[in-house]
PDB file of C-alpha atoms in Angstrom:
ATOM      1  CA  MET N   2       0.297  -0.019   0.017  1.00 55.00           C
ATOM      2  CA  PRO N   3       1.732   3.250  -1.017  1.00 63.00           C
ATOM      3  CA  ARG N   4       2.038   6.276   1.755  1.00 61.00           C
ATOM      4  CA  ARG N   5       0.356   9.732   0.358  1.00 66.00           C
ATOM      5  CA  SER N   6       2.367  12.126   0.315  1.00 68.00           C
ATOM      6  CA  ASP N   7       1.095  14.634   3.229  1.00 69.00           C
ATOM      7  CA  MET N   8       1.540  11.783   5.368  1.00 69.00           C
ATOM      8  CA  HIS N   9       4.135  11.446   8.479  1.00 76.00           C
ATOM      9  CA  GLY N  10       4.804   9.618  11.662  1.00 81.00           C
ATOM     10  CA  PHE N  11       5.629   5.789  12.358  1.00 83.00           C
ATOM     11  CA  THR N  12       3.352   2.680  11.741  1.00 87.00           C
ATOM     12  CA  LEU N  13       2.539   0.760  14.433  1.00 90.00           C
ATOM     13  CA  ILE N  14       4.799  -1.686  13.276  1.00 92.00           C
ATOM     14  CA  GLU N  15       7.990  -0.096  13.590  1.00 90.00           C
ATOM     15  CA  LEU N  16       6.654   1.440  17.583  1.00 92.00           C
ATOM     16  CA  MET N  17       6.116  -1.890  18.181  1.00 93.00           C
ATOM     17  CA  ILE N  18       9.879  -3.158  17.271  1.00 95.00           C
ATOM     18  CA  THR N  19      11.073   0.057  19.023  1.00 94.00           C
ATOM     19  CA  LEU N  20       9.247  -1.344  22.316  1.00 94.00           C
ATOM     20  CA  ALA N  21      10.702  -4.853  22.505  1.00 94.00           C
ATOM     21  CA  LEU N  22      13.825  -3.246  21.390  1.00 94.00           C
ATOM     22  CA  LEU N  23      13.825  -1.030  24.105  1.00 93.00           C
ATOM     23  CA  THR N  24      12.467  -3.285  26.286  1.00 92.00           C
ATOM     24  CA  ILE N  25      15.517  -5.901  25.797  1.00 92.00           C
ATOM     25  CA  VAL N  26      18.151  -3.247  26.239  1.00 90.00           C
ATOM     26  CA  LEU N  27      16.585  -1.848  29.800  1.00 88.00           C
ATOM     27  CA  GLY N  28      16.492  -5.599  30.752  1.00 89.00           C
ATOM     28  CA  ILE N  29      19.219  -5.876  30.168  1.00 88.00           C
ATOM     29  CA  ALA N  30      20.706  -2.567  31.878  1.00 84.00           C
ATOM     30  CA  VAL N  31      18.825  -2.079  34.440  1.00 85.00           C
ATOM     31  CA  PRO N  32      20.579  -5.169  36.948  1.00 84.00           C
ATOM     32  CA  ASN N  33      23.883  -4.336  35.751  1.00 84.00           C
ATOM     33  CA  PHE N  34      23.323  -0.709  36.657  1.00 87.00           C
ATOM     34  CA  THR N  35      22.381  -1.541  39.937  1.00 84.00           C
ATOM     35  CA  ALA N  36      25.348  -3.686  40.483  1.00 84.00           C
ATOM     36  CA  PHE N  37      27.471  -1.216  39.740  1.00 87.00           C
ATOM     37  CA  ILE N  38      25.708   1.378  42.444  1.00 87.00           C
ATOM     38  CA  GLN N  39      26.037  -1.256  44.968  1.00 86.00           C
ATOM     39  CA  LYS N  40      29.978  -1.771  44.485  1.00 87.00           C
ATOM     40  CA  THR N  41      30.213   1.530  43.742  1.00 88.00           C
ATOM     41  CA  ARG N  42      28.508   2.373  47.043  1.00 89.00           C
ATOM     42  CA  LEU N  43      30.884  -0.469  48.995  1.00 90.00           C
ATOM     43  CA  GLN N  44      34.180   0.988  47.476  1.00 92.00           C
ATOM     44  CA  GLY N  45      33.281   4.329  48.422  1.00 91.00           C
ATOM     45  CA  GLN N  46      32.797   3.212  52.380  1.00 91.00           C
ATOM     46  CA  THR N  47      35.824   1.492  51.895  1.00 93.00           C
ATOM     47  CA  ASP N  48      37.640   5.087  50.708  1.00 94.00           C
ATOM     48  CA  ASP N  49      35.753   6.275  53.979  1.00 93.00           C
ATOM     49  CA  LEU N  50      37.321   3.740  56.457  1.00 94.00           C
ATOM     50  CA  ILE N  51      40.929   4.431  54.966  1.00 95.00           C
ATOM     51  CA  ALA N  52      40.433   8.100  54.694  1.00 95.00           C
ATOM     52  CA  ILE N  53      39.811   7.721  58.897  1.00 95.00           C
ATOM     53  CA  LEU N  54      42.181   5.330  59.386  1.00 96.00           C
ATOM     54  CA  GLN N  55      45.166   8.331  57.820  1.00 96.00           C
ATOM     55  CA  TYR N  56      42.987  11.197  60.069  1.00 96.00           C
ATOM     56  CA  ALA N  57      43.655   8.857  63.207  1.00 95.00           C
ATOM     57  CA  ARG N  58      47.494   8.277  62.041  1.00 96.00           C
ATOM     58  CA  GLY N  59      47.997  12.268  60.955  1.00 95.00           C
ATOM     59  CA  GLU N  60      46.778  13.492  64.158  1.00 95.00           C
ATOM     60  CA  ALA N  61      48.338  11.157  66.401  1.00 95.00           C
ATOM     61  CA  VAL N  62      52.216  12.393  64.181  1.00 95.00           C
ATOM     62  CA  THR N  63      51.135  16.036  65.019  1.00 94.00           C
ATOM     63  CA  ARG N  64      50.237  16.130  68.347  1.00 94.00           C
ATOM     64  CA  ARG N  65      52.536  13.425  69.234  1.00 95.00           C
ATOM     65  CA  ALA N  66      49.804  11.677  71.580  1.00 94.00           C
ATOM     66  CA  THR N  67      47.864   8.280  70.796  1.00 95.00           C
ATOM     67  CA  ALA N  68      45.006   8.213  68.257  1.00 95.00           C
ATOM     68  CA  GLU N  69      42.582   5.585  69.008  1.00 95.00           C
ATOM     69  CA  VAL N  70      40.122   4.332  66.385  1.00 95.00           C
ATOM     70  CA  ILE N  71      37.145   2.372  68.546  1.00 94.00           C
ATOM     71  CA  VAL N  72      35.365  -0.119  66.320  1.00 91.00           C
ATOM     72  CA  ASP N  73      31.805  -1.117  66.443  1.00 86.00           C
ATOM     73  CA  ASP N  74      30.531  -2.792  63.870  1.00 76.00           C
ATOM     74  CA  ASP N  75      27.242  -1.565  64.139  1.00 78.00           C
ATOM     75  CA  GLY N  76      27.571   1.654  65.064  1.00 83.00           C
ATOM     76  CA  PRO N  77      30.010   4.479  64.568  1.00 89.00           C
ATOM     77  CA  TRP N  78      33.691   4.695  64.085  1.00 90.00           C
ATOM     78  CA  VAL N  79      35.050   7.185  66.153  1.00 93.00           C
ATOM     79  CA  VAL N  80      38.528   8.806  66.690  1.00 95.00           C
ATOM     80  CA  ARG N  81      40.042   9.707  70.031  1.00 94.00           C
ATOM     81  CA  VAL N  82      43.176  11.803  69.997  1.00 93.00           C
ATOM     82  CA  ALA N  83      44.595  12.019  73.731  1.00 86.00           C
ATOM     83  CA  GLY N  84      41.191  10.914  74.964  1.00 85.00           C
ATOM     84  CA  GLN N  85      39.116  13.466  73.427  1.00 89.00           C
ATOM     85  CA  SER N  86      36.667  12.623  70.323  1.00 89.00           C
ATOM     86  CA  ALA N  87      37.715  14.221  67.436  1.00 89.00           C
ATOM     87  CA  ARG N  88      36.022  12.406  64.027  1.00 92.00           C
ATOM     88  CA  GLU N  89      33.254   9.794  63.503  1.00 91.00           C
ATOM     89  CA  LEU N  90      32.838   7.504  60.940  1.00 89.00           C
ATOM     90  CA  SER N  91      29.126   6.559  60.745  1.00 86.00           C
ATOM     91  CA  HIS N  92      27.702   3.716  58.079  1.00 77.00           C
ATOM     92  CA  ASN N  93      25.115   2.215  57.142  1.00 76.00           C
ATOM     93  CA  THR N  94      24.713  -1.557  57.315  1.00 75.00           C
ATOM     94  CA  SER N  95      22.978  -1.940  55.366  1.00 74.00           C
ATOM     95  CA  GLN N  96      24.616  -0.584  52.596  1.00 77.00           C
ATOM     96  CA  ALA N  97      27.970  -1.798  54.124  1.00 83.00           C
ATOM     97  CA  LYS N  98      29.039  -4.160  57.149  1.00 87.00           C
ATOM     98  CA  MET N  99      32.420  -3.336  58.617  1.00 89.00           C
ATOM     99  CA  ASP N 100      33.769  -6.207  60.161  1.00 89.00           C
ATOM    100  CA  ALA N 101      37.468  -5.866  62.394  1.00 91.00           C
ATOM    101  CA  ASP N 102      39.176  -8.351  64.268  1.00 92.00           C
ATOM    102  CA  VAL N 103      39.826  -5.940  66.687  1.00 94.00           C
ATOM    103  CA  ALA N 104      38.274  -3.856  69.230  1.00 93.00           C
ATOM    104  CA  SER N 105      39.960  -0.945  68.816  1.00 94.00           C
ATOM    105  CA  ILE N 106      43.257   0.228  66.582  1.00 96.00           C
ATOM    106  CA  THR N 107      45.774   2.446  68.384  1.00 96.00           C
ATOM    107  CA  TYR N 108      48.417   4.910  66.354  1.00 96.00           C
ATOM    108  CA  ARG N 109      51.173   6.076  68.670  1.00 96.00           C
ATOM    109  CA  ALA N 110      53.141   9.557  67.865  1.00 94.00           C
ATOM    110  CA  ASN N 111      55.332   7.876  65.590  1.00 95.00           C
ATOM    111  CA  GLY N 112      52.763   6.813  63.162  1.00 93.00           C
ATOM    112  CA  THR N 113      52.879   3.301  64.182  1.00 96.00           C
ATOM    113  CA  ALA N 114      49.698   1.092  65.152  1.00 96.00           C
ATOM    114  CA  THR N 115      48.364  -2.089  66.758  1.00 95.00           C
ATOM    115  CA  PRO N 116      47.948  -4.389  62.972  1.00 96.00           C
ATOM    116  CA  ALA N 117      44.342  -5.387  62.452  1.00 95.00           C
ATOM    117  CA  LEU N 118      42.035  -6.545  59.285  1.00 95.00           C
ATOM    118  CA  ILE N 119      38.987  -4.847  58.417  1.00 94.00           C
ATOM    119  CA  THR N 120      36.307  -6.822  56.030  1.00 93.00           C
ATOM    120  CA  VAL N 121      33.951  -4.257  54.356  1.00 92.00           C
ATOM    121  CA  CYS N 122      31.246  -6.016  52.889  1.00 91.00           C
ATOM    122  CA  ARG N 123      27.620  -5.953  51.289  1.00 88.00           C
ATOM    123  CA  ASP N 124      25.072  -8.708  51.586  1.00 85.00           C
ATOM    124  CA  ASP N 125      27.558 -11.414  52.954  1.00 85.00           C
ATOM    125  CA  SER N 126      29.187 -11.667  49.338  1.00 87.00           C
ATOM    126  CA  PRO N 127      32.728 -12.370  49.899  1.00 89.00           C
ATOM    127  CA  GLU N 128      33.379 -11.571  45.752  1.00 90.00           C
ATOM    128  CA  THR N 129      32.870  -8.093  46.277  1.00 90.00           C
ATOM    129  CA  ALA N 130      34.325  -7.463  50.216  1.00 92.00           C
ATOM    130  CA  TYR N 131      37.511  -5.435  50.848  1.00 94.00           C
ATOM    131  CA  VAL N 132      39.988  -6.339  52.695  1.00 95.00           C
ATOM    132  CA  VAL N 133      41.509  -3.303  54.473  1.00 95.00           C
ATOM    133  CA  GLU N 134      44.990  -4.060  56.346  1.00 96.00           C
ATOM    134  CA  VAL N 135      46.076  -1.924  59.146  1.00 96.00           C
ATOM    135  CA  ARG N 136      49.993  -2.657  59.250  1.00 95.00           C
ATOM    136  CA  ALA N 137      52.364  -2.291  62.070  1.00 95.00           C
ATOM    137  CA  SER N 138      53.999   0.271  60.455  1.00 95.00           C
ATOM    138  CA  GLY N 139      50.189   2.679  60.443  1.00 94.00           C
ATOM    139  CA  ALA N 140      49.584   2.170  56.686  1.00 94.00           C
ATOM    140  CA  PRO N 141      46.253   1.030  55.873  1.00 96.00           C
ATOM    141  CA  ILE N 142      46.086  -1.101  52.921  1.00 95.00           C
ATOM    142  CA  ARG N 143      42.959  -1.903  50.561  1.00 95.00           C
ATOM    143  CA  HIS N 144      43.449  -5.260  49.149  1.00 94.00           C
ATOM    144  CA  GLU N 145      41.862  -6.215  45.290  1.00 94.00           C
ATOM    145  CA  ARG N 146      38.454  -6.714  45.686  1.00 92.00           C
ATOM    146  CA  GLY N 147      37.121 -10.150  46.675  1.00 92.00           C
ATOM    147  CA  LYS N 148      41.056 -10.638  47.910  1.00 92.00           C
ATOM    148  CA  GLY N 149      42.059 -10.875  51.532  1.00 90.00           C
ATOM    149  CA  ALA N 150      45.379  -9.665  52.778  1.00 89.00           C
ATOM    150  CA  ASP N 151      47.092 -13.109  51.481  1.00 91.00           C
ATOM    151  CA  GLY N 152      46.592 -12.616  48.015  1.00 90.00           C
ATOM    152  CA  ASN N 153      43.713 -15.228  48.093  1.00 93.00           C
ATOM    153  CA  ALA N 154      39.581 -15.167  47.392  1.00 91.00           C
ATOM    154  CA  LEU N 155      37.620 -14.460  50.483  1.00 91.00           C
ATOM    155  CA  THR N 156      35.440 -16.870  50.855  1.00 90.00           C
ATOM    156  CA  SER N 157      33.615 -14.932  54.314  1.00 88.00           C
ATOM    157  CA  CYS N 158      32.845 -11.687  55.338  1.00 84.00           C
ATOM    158  CA  THR N 159      33.854 -12.598  59.198  1.00 82.00           C
ATOM    159  CA  LEU N 160      37.219 -12.644  59.849  1.00 71.00           C
TER     160      LEU N 160
END
């Protein structure tokens, strides 16, 4: 059936094909985008943890006093310098769970620290978790996603 020259627009079949392709693309893209957002939030929480550890170390060296990071798996982590609260790291446990193998991390005036391992995980999924290691030198190290401090794949989010 030939079209008249004054008719413009799309046919019903063209619209149906476009909608079908759009549905397929969205069906693939939305779950991947959701996983990307969750991984980004987890990495952001890990970066915040490293920043507060570096802050505590810096304050200990600058003030020539002991700085302590009080670990709370369900609440905010508190930095105390010379016995006074200096900063807090709040975390939403529904977005990321932080589990440490110590109750506190102490930084001395020379920058050294008590060694610790911290796991930052979401939904008990060790393949997307991060392990942050606080070395005796005081340096916090973030290990590769899904890998432990020994370089092997994580099998659990708990230490």
